[in-house]
Short mmCIF file of C-alpha atoms in Angstrom, two decimals:
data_model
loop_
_atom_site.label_atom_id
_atom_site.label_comp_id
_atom_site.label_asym_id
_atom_site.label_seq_id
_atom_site.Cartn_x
_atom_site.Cartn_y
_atom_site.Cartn_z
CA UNK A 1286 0.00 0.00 0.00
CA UNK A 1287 0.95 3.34 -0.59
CA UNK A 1288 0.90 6.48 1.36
CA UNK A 1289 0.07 8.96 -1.34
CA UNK A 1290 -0.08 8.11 -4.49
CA UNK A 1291 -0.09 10.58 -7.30
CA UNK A 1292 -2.28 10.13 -10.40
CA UNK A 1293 -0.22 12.73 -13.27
CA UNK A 1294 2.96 13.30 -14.34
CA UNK A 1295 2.77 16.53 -15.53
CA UNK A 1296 4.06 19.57 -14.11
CA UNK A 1297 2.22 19.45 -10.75
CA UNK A 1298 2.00 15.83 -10.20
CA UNK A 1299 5.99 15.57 -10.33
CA UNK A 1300 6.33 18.54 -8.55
CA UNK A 1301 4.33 17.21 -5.77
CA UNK A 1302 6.00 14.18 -6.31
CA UNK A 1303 9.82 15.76 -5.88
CA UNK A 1304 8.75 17.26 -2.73
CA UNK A 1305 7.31 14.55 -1.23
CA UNK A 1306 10.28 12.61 -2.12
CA UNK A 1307 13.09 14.68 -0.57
CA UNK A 1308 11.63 14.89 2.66
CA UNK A 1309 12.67 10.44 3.08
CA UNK A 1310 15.44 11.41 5.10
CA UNK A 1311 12.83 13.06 7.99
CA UNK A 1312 11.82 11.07 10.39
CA UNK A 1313 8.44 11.00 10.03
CA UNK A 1314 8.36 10.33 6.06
CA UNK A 1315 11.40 7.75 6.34
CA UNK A 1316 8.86 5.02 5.33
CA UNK A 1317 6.33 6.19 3.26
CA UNK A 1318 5.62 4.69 0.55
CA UNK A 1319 5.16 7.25 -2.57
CA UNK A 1320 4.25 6.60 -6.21
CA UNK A 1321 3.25 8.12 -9.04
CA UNK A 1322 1.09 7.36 -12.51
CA UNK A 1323 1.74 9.02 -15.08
CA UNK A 1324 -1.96 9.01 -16.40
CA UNK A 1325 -1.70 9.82 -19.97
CA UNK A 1326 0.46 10.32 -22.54
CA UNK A 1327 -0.57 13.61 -23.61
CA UNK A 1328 0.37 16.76 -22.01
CA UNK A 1329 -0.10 20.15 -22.84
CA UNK A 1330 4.07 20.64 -22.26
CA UNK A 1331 4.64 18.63 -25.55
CA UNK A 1332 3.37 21.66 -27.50
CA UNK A 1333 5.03 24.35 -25.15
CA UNK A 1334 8.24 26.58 -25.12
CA UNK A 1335 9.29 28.54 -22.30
CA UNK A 1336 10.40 32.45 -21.83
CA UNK A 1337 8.76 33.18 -18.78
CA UNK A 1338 8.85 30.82 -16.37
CA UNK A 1339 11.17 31.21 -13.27
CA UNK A 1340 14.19 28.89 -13.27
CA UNK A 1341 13.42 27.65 -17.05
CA UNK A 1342 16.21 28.01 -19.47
CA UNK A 1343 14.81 30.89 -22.29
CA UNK A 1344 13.39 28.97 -25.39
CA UNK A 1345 13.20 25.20 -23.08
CA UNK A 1346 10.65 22.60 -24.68
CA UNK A 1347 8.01 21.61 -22.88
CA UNK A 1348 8.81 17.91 -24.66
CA UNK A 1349 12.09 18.19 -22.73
CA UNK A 1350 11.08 19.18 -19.65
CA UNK A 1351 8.62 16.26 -19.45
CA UNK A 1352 11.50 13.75 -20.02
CA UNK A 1353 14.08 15.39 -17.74
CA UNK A 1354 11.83 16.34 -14.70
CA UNK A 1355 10.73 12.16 -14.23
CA UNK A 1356 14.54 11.41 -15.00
CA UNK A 1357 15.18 13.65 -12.17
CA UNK A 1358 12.65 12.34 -9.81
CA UNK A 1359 14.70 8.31 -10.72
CA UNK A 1360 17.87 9.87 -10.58
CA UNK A 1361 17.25 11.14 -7.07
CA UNK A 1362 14.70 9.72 -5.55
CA UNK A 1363 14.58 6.37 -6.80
CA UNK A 1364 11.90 5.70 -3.88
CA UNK A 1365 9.49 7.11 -5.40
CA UNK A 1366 7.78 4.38 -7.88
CA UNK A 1367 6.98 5.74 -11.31
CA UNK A 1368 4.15 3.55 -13.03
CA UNK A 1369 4.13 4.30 -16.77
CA UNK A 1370 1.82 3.51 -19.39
CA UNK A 1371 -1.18 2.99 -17.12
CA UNK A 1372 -4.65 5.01 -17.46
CA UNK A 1373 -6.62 5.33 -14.19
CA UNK A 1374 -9.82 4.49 -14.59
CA UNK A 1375 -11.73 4.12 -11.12
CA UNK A 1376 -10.97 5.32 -7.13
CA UNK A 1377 -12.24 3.59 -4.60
CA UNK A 1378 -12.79 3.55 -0.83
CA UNK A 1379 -11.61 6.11 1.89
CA UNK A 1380 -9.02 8.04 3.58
CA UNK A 1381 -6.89 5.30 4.59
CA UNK A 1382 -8.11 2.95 2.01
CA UNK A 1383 -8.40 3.79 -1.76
CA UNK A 1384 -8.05 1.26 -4.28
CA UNK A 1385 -6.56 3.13 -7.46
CA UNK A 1386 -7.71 1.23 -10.70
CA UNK A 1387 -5.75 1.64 -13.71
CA UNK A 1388 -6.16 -0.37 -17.04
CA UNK A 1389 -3.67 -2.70 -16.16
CA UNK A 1390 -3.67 -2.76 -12.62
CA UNK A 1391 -5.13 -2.03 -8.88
CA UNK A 1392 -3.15 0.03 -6.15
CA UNK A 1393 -3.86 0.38 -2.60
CA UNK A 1394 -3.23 3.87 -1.43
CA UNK A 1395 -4.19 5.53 2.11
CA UNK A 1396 -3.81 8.96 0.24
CA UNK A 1397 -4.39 10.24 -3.43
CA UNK A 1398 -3.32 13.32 -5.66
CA UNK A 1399 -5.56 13.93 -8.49
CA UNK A 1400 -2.50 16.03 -10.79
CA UNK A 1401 -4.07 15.33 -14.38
CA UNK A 1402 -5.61 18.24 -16.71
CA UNK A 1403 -8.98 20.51 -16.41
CA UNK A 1404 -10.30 19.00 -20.09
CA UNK A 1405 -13.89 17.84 -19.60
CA UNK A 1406 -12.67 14.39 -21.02
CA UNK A 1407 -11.98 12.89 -17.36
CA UNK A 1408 -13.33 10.34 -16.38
CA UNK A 1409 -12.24 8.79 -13.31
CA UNK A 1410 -15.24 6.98 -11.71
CA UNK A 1411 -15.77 7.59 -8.49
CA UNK A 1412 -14.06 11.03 -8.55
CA UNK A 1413 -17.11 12.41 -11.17
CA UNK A 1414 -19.65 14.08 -8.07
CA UNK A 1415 -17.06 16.01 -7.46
CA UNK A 1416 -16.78 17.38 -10.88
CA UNK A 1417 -17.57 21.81 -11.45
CA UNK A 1418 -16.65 24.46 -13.97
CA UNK A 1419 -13.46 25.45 -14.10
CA UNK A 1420 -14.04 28.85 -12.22
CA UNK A 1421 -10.96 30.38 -14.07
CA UNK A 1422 -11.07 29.54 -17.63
CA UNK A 1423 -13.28 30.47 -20.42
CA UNK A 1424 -16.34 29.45 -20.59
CA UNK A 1425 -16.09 28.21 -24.11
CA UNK A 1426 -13.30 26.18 -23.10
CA UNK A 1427 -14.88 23.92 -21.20
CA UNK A 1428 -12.36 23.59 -18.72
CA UNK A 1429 -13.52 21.63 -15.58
CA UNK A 1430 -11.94 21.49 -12.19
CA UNK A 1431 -12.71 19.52 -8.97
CA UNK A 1432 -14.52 21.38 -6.16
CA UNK A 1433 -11.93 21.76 -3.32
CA UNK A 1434 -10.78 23.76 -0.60
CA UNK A 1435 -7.28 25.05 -0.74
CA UNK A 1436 -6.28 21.52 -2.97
CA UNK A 1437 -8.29 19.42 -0.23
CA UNK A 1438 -11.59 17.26 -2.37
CA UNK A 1439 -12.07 15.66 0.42
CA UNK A 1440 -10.51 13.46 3.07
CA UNK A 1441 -7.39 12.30 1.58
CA UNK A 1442 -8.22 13.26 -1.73
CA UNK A 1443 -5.91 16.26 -2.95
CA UNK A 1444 -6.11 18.45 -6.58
CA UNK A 1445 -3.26 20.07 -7.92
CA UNK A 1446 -2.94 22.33 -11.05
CA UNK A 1447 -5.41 23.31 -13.51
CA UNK A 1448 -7.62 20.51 -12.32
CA UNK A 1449 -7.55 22.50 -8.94
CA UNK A 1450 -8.99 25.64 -10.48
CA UNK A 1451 -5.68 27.41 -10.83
CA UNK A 1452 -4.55 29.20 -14.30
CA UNK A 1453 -2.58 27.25 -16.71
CA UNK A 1454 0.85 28.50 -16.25
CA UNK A 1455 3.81 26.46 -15.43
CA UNK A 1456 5.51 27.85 -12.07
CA UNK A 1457 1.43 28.09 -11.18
CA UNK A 1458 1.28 24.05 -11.87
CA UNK A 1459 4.27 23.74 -9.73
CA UNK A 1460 3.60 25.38 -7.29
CA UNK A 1461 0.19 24.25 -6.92
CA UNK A 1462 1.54 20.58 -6.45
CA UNK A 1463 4.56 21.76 -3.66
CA UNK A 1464 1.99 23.08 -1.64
CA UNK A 1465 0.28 19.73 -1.41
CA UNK A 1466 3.25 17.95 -1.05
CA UNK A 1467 3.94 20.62 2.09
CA UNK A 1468 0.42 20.12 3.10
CA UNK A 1469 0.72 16.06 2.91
CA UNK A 1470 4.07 16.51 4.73
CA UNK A 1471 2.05 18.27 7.64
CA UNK A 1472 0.00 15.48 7.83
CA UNK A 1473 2.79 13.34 8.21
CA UNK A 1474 4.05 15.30 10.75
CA UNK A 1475 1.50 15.05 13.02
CA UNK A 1476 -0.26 18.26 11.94
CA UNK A 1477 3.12 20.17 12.49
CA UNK A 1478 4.07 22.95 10.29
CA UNK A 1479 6.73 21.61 8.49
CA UNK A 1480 8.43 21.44 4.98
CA UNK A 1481 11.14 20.09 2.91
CA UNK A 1482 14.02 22.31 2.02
CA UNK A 1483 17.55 21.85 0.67
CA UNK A 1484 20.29 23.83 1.81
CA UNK A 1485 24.22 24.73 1.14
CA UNK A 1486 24.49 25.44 5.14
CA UNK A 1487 25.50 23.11 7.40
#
């Protein structure tokens, strides 16, 4: 079973997932077990370039940044399990007990972060009541997101990125899936501000 497991591995869902995975040398994370789905093939990164975004190398692919940010996350924290080439298709259960079902396969997961896309194509059964307009998009877009409270759907269900209402803009994405990492950290922590930096200080 898994302690969170992450359903996306865009921009927010690896985000989430890189935060959540640096924090293995705390204490109270040391034995967590984290993965992460990558969903779907398609992303809307494959078609973008970068200028803007904090950090980002002027004129970096999106294409690239897809292949080197889950390199990054197996290069360093080879803890976390990637799952690749599976579609989720149904969550089950409750905090503590979800049963993730892809096309291929069944997890067990007391924690889940919903990190895929605002298109009105999901369909995730047993995620679909919690389904609204996207309260941030154009309307003739058609953009849905699910109805939560600062990321939280509901008890250990968390929404990151577009899919959490936000903008679609990359340092919005990741940042949008740090803060649930942070807040899943908390949790961790016994409900104890806490977070997961690196530092050059001793």
């Amino acid at each position: 079973m898994f302690d969170v497991l992450i359903i996306g591995g865009g921009v927010s869902g690896v985000s989430c997932a890189l935060i959540l995975g640096s924090a293995h040398k705390k204490a109270f994370a040391s034995d967590k077990p984290i993965g992460i789905i990558a969903h779907q093939k398609a992303s809307s990164l494959q078609d973008a370039i970068f200028h803007n975004a904090y950090g980002i190398p002027n004129g970096k692919l999106g294409s690239e940044l897809l292949t080197e940010s889950t390199q990054h996350l197996a290069e360093i924290y080879p803890h976390v399990q990637q799952i690749e080439d599976e579609k989720v298709m149904e969550v089950r259960g409750e905090k503590g007990n979800f049963t993730v079902i892809t096309n291929k396969n069944s997890y067990t997961s007391k924690n889940i972060v919903v990190a895929i896309g605002s298109s009105n194509l999901f369909a995730i059964e047993g995620l679909m009541h919690y389904i609204e307009p996207h309260k941030k998009s154009l309307a003739e877009k058609n953009r849905i997101q699910l109805r939560n409270t600062d990321h939280k759907v509901a008890e250990g269900i968390y929404v990151c990125g577009t899919l959490a209402g936000h903008r679609s803009q990359l340092s919005i994405a990741a940042g949008s899936g740090a803060a649930v990492a942070t807040d899943i950290l908390v949790l961790w922590n016994d409900g104890i501000e806490t977070h997961s930096h690196d530092s050059i200080r001793k």
